[in-house]
Short mmCIF file of N, CA and C in Angstrom, two decimals:
data_model
loop_
_atom_site.label_atom_id
_atom_site.label_comp_id
_atom_site.label_asym_id
_atom_site.label_seq_id
_atom_site.Cartn_x
_atom_site.Cartn_y
_atom_site.Cartn_z
N MET A 1 5.57 19.32 -1.84
CA MET A 1 4.99 18.02 -1.53
C MET A 1 5.80 16.94 -2.24
N SER A 2 6.27 15.97 -1.49
CA SER A 2 7.09 14.91 -2.07
C SER A 2 6.22 13.76 -2.56
N ASN A 3 6.74 13.04 -3.52
CA ASN A 3 6.05 11.88 -4.06
C ASN A 3 6.27 10.68 -3.14
N THR A 4 5.20 10.03 -2.76
CA THR A 4 5.31 8.83 -1.94
C THR A 4 5.49 7.63 -2.87
N PRO A 5 6.63 6.95 -2.78
CA PRO A 5 6.83 5.78 -3.65
C PRO A 5 5.92 4.62 -3.27
N HIS A 6 5.72 3.73 -4.20
CA HIS A 6 4.97 2.48 -4.01
C HIS A 6 3.46 2.68 -3.86
N GLU A 7 2.93 3.80 -4.35
CA GLU A 7 1.48 3.96 -4.35
C GLU A 7 0.90 2.91 -5.30
N LEU A 8 -0.31 2.45 -5.03
CA LEU A 8 -0.89 1.37 -5.83
C LEU A 8 -1.08 1.75 -7.29
N ALA A 9 -1.41 2.98 -7.58
CA ALA A 9 -1.58 3.40 -8.98
C ALA A 9 -0.24 3.30 -9.72
N GLU A 10 0.84 3.51 -9.01
CA GLU A 10 2.18 3.40 -9.58
C GLU A 10 2.59 1.93 -9.71
N GLU A 11 2.20 1.13 -8.76
CA GLU A 11 2.56 -0.29 -8.75
C GLU A 11 1.76 -1.08 -9.80
N PHE A 12 0.50 -0.73 -9.96
CA PHE A 12 -0.39 -1.46 -10.88
C PHE A 12 -1.10 -0.49 -11.83
N PRO A 13 -0.36 0.20 -12.68
CA PRO A 13 -1.00 1.21 -13.55
C PRO A 13 -2.03 0.61 -14.50
N GLU A 14 -1.88 -0.65 -14.84
CA GLU A 14 -2.82 -1.29 -15.76
C GLU A 14 -4.15 -1.63 -15.07
N HIS A 15 -4.22 -1.48 -13.75
CA HIS A 15 -5.43 -1.84 -13.00
C HIS A 15 -6.09 -0.64 -12.32
N ILE A 16 -5.77 0.57 -12.76
CA ILE A 16 -6.32 1.76 -12.10
C ILE A 16 -7.84 1.76 -12.14
N ALA A 17 -8.42 1.48 -13.29
CA ALA A 17 -9.89 1.49 -13.40
C ALA A 17 -10.51 0.41 -12.52
N LYS A 18 -9.89 -0.77 -12.50
CA LYS A 18 -10.43 -1.87 -11.68
C LYS A 18 -10.32 -1.53 -10.19
N MET A 19 -9.21 -0.89 -9.79
CA MET A 19 -9.07 -0.49 -8.39
C MET A 19 -10.19 0.49 -8.01
N HIS A 20 -10.45 1.45 -8.87
CA HIS A 20 -11.52 2.42 -8.59
C HIS A 20 -12.87 1.71 -8.46
N GLU A 21 -13.12 0.80 -9.37
CA GLU A 21 -14.38 0.05 -9.35
C GLU A 21 -14.50 -0.78 -8.07
N LEU A 22 -13.44 -1.49 -7.71
CA LEU A 22 -13.48 -2.34 -6.51
C LEU A 22 -13.60 -1.52 -5.23
N LYS A 23 -12.97 -0.35 -5.19
CA LYS A 23 -13.10 0.51 -4.00
C LYS A 23 -14.56 0.88 -3.77
N GLN A 24 -15.31 1.04 -4.85
CA GLN A 24 -16.72 1.43 -4.75
C GLN A 24 -17.64 0.25 -4.44
N SER A 25 -17.27 -0.95 -4.94
CA SER A 25 -18.20 -2.08 -4.89
C SER A 25 -17.82 -3.18 -3.90
N ASP A 26 -16.61 -3.17 -3.37
CA ASP A 26 -16.14 -4.27 -2.52
C ASP A 26 -15.54 -3.70 -1.23
N ALA A 27 -16.28 -3.84 -0.14
CA ALA A 27 -15.83 -3.26 1.14
C ALA A 27 -14.50 -3.86 1.60
N HIS A 28 -14.29 -5.15 1.36
CA HIS A 28 -13.02 -5.78 1.75
C HIS A 28 -11.87 -5.18 0.97
N PHE A 29 -12.05 -5.00 -0.33
CA PHE A 29 -11.00 -4.38 -1.14
C PHE A 29 -10.72 -2.96 -0.65
N ALA A 30 -11.76 -2.21 -0.39
CA ALA A 30 -11.59 -0.83 0.09
C ALA A 30 -10.80 -0.80 1.39
N LYS A 31 -11.07 -1.75 2.28
CA LYS A 31 -10.34 -1.83 3.55
C LYS A 31 -8.86 -2.15 3.30
N LEU A 32 -8.59 -3.11 2.42
CA LEU A 32 -7.21 -3.45 2.07
C LEU A 32 -6.50 -2.26 1.44
N PHE A 33 -7.18 -1.59 0.53
CA PHE A 33 -6.63 -0.42 -0.16
C PHE A 33 -6.23 0.66 0.84
N ASP A 34 -7.12 0.96 1.77
CA ASP A 34 -6.84 1.98 2.78
C ASP A 34 -5.70 1.55 3.70
N ALA A 35 -5.69 0.29 4.10
CA ALA A 35 -4.63 -0.22 4.98
C ALA A 35 -3.27 -0.15 4.27
N TYR A 36 -3.25 -0.50 2.99
CA TYR A 36 -2.01 -0.44 2.22
C TYR A 36 -1.48 0.99 2.21
N HIS A 37 -2.34 1.94 1.89
CA HIS A 37 -1.88 3.33 1.81
C HIS A 37 -1.44 3.86 3.18
N GLU A 38 -2.11 3.43 4.22
CA GLU A 38 -1.72 3.86 5.56
C GLU A 38 -0.31 3.37 5.90
N VAL A 39 -0.04 2.08 5.69
CA VAL A 39 1.28 1.54 6.02
C VAL A 39 2.33 2.06 5.05
N ASN A 40 1.98 2.23 3.78
CA ASN A 40 2.95 2.74 2.81
C ASN A 40 3.39 4.15 3.17
N ARG A 41 2.46 4.97 3.58
CA ARG A 41 2.81 6.34 3.95
C ARG A 41 3.59 6.37 5.26
N ALA A 42 3.30 5.46 6.18
CA ALA A 42 4.08 5.36 7.42
C ALA A 42 5.53 4.97 7.10
N ILE A 43 5.71 4.05 6.17
CA ILE A 43 7.05 3.65 5.75
C ILE A 43 7.77 4.84 5.13
N HIS A 44 7.10 5.57 4.28
CA HIS A 44 7.71 6.73 3.63
C HIS A 44 8.12 7.78 4.66
N ARG A 45 7.26 8.03 5.64
CA ARG A 45 7.61 9.00 6.69
C ARG A 45 8.83 8.53 7.48
N ALA A 46 8.93 7.22 7.73
CA ALA A 46 10.08 6.69 8.46
C ALA A 46 11.34 6.76 7.61
N GLU A 47 11.22 6.43 6.33
CA GLU A 47 12.39 6.46 5.43
C GLU A 47 12.93 7.88 5.23
N THR A 48 12.08 8.86 5.30
CA THR A 48 12.50 10.24 5.11
C THR A 48 12.77 10.96 6.44
N ASP A 49 12.79 10.20 7.53
CA ASP A 49 13.07 10.70 8.88
C ASP A 49 12.07 11.74 9.37
N VAL A 50 10.88 11.76 8.80
CA VAL A 50 9.82 12.61 9.32
C VAL A 50 9.34 12.01 10.64
N GLU A 51 9.19 10.67 10.65
CA GLU A 51 8.83 9.91 11.85
C GLU A 51 9.77 8.71 11.93
N PRO A 52 11.00 8.92 12.41
CA PRO A 52 11.97 7.81 12.45
C PRO A 52 11.47 6.63 13.29
N THR A 53 11.93 5.44 12.93
CA THR A 53 11.57 4.23 13.65
C THR A 53 12.77 3.30 13.67
N ASP A 54 12.70 2.25 14.47
CA ASP A 54 13.82 1.31 14.51
C ASP A 54 13.71 0.30 13.37
N ASP A 55 14.80 -0.42 13.14
CA ASP A 55 14.86 -1.36 12.02
C ASP A 55 13.82 -2.46 12.11
N LEU A 56 13.56 -2.97 13.30
CA LEU A 56 12.58 -4.05 13.46
C LEU A 56 11.18 -3.58 13.05
N HIS A 57 10.80 -2.41 13.52
CA HIS A 57 9.48 -1.88 13.16
C HIS A 57 9.39 -1.62 11.67
N MET A 58 10.47 -1.10 11.07
CA MET A 58 10.49 -0.85 9.62
C MET A 58 10.29 -2.16 8.86
N GLU A 59 10.98 -3.21 9.30
CA GLU A 59 10.85 -4.51 8.65
C GLU A 59 9.42 -5.04 8.77
N GLU A 60 8.80 -4.89 9.94
CA GLU A 60 7.43 -5.34 10.14
C GLU A 60 6.47 -4.58 9.23
N MET A 61 6.67 -3.27 9.11
CA MET A 61 5.80 -2.48 8.24
C MET A 61 5.96 -2.89 6.77
N ARG A 62 7.19 -3.14 6.37
CA ARG A 62 7.42 -3.55 4.97
C ARG A 62 6.80 -4.92 4.69
N LYS A 63 6.86 -5.83 5.64
CA LYS A 63 6.22 -7.14 5.47
C LYS A 63 4.70 -6.98 5.37
N GLU A 64 4.14 -6.11 6.18
CA GLU A 64 2.69 -5.87 6.14
C GLU A 64 2.30 -5.28 4.79
N ARG A 65 3.10 -4.31 4.31
CA ARG A 65 2.81 -3.71 3.00
C ARG A 65 2.84 -4.77 1.90
N LEU A 66 3.82 -5.65 1.94
CA LEU A 66 3.94 -6.70 0.93
C LEU A 66 2.76 -7.66 1.00
N LYS A 67 2.36 -8.02 2.20
CA LYS A 67 1.19 -8.92 2.37
C LYS A 67 -0.07 -8.28 1.79
N LEU A 68 -0.28 -7.02 2.09
CA LEU A 68 -1.45 -6.31 1.57
C LEU A 68 -1.38 -6.18 0.05
N LYS A 69 -0.20 -5.87 -0.46
CA LYS A 69 -0.03 -5.73 -1.91
C LYS A 69 -0.32 -7.04 -2.62
N ASP A 70 0.15 -8.14 -2.06
CA ASP A 70 -0.12 -9.46 -2.65
C ASP A 70 -1.61 -9.76 -2.68
N GLU A 71 -2.30 -9.46 -1.58
CA GLU A 71 -3.73 -9.73 -1.53
C GLU A 71 -4.50 -8.83 -2.50
N ILE A 72 -4.10 -7.59 -2.58
CA ILE A 72 -4.73 -6.65 -3.52
C ILE A 72 -4.51 -7.12 -4.94
N TYR A 73 -3.29 -7.51 -5.27
CA TYR A 73 -3.00 -7.98 -6.62
C TYR A 73 -3.84 -9.22 -6.95
N GLY A 74 -3.97 -10.10 -5.99
CA GLY A 74 -4.79 -11.30 -6.21
C GLY A 74 -6.22 -10.94 -6.57
N MET A 75 -6.76 -9.91 -5.95
CA MET A 75 -8.12 -9.48 -6.25
C MET A 75 -8.19 -8.79 -7.62
N LEU A 76 -7.14 -8.05 -7.96
CA LEU A 76 -7.12 -7.35 -9.25
C LEU A 76 -6.95 -8.32 -10.41
N ALA A 77 -6.14 -9.34 -10.21
CA ALA A 77 -5.85 -10.30 -11.28
C ALA A 77 -6.93 -11.35 -11.42
N GLY A 78 -7.72 -11.53 -10.36
CA GLY A 78 -8.73 -12.58 -10.34
C GLY A 78 -9.96 -12.30 -11.13
#
């Protein structure tokens, strides 16, 4: 089993407890969290040629991941 880079626990190790708490108490955060992991894993599959994609789609997925990460961080830091 390979390690998927850019997992939220790896990106924000200082906020692991808060992420767990928000996943349980905030439906919007839970939705963002799940969406982030879904797109992050899709990017990883594309980067490792498990599910290859074209450059445009890869760029769109990376932008979506960044948007979700920014919103998640805003909730964690707030």
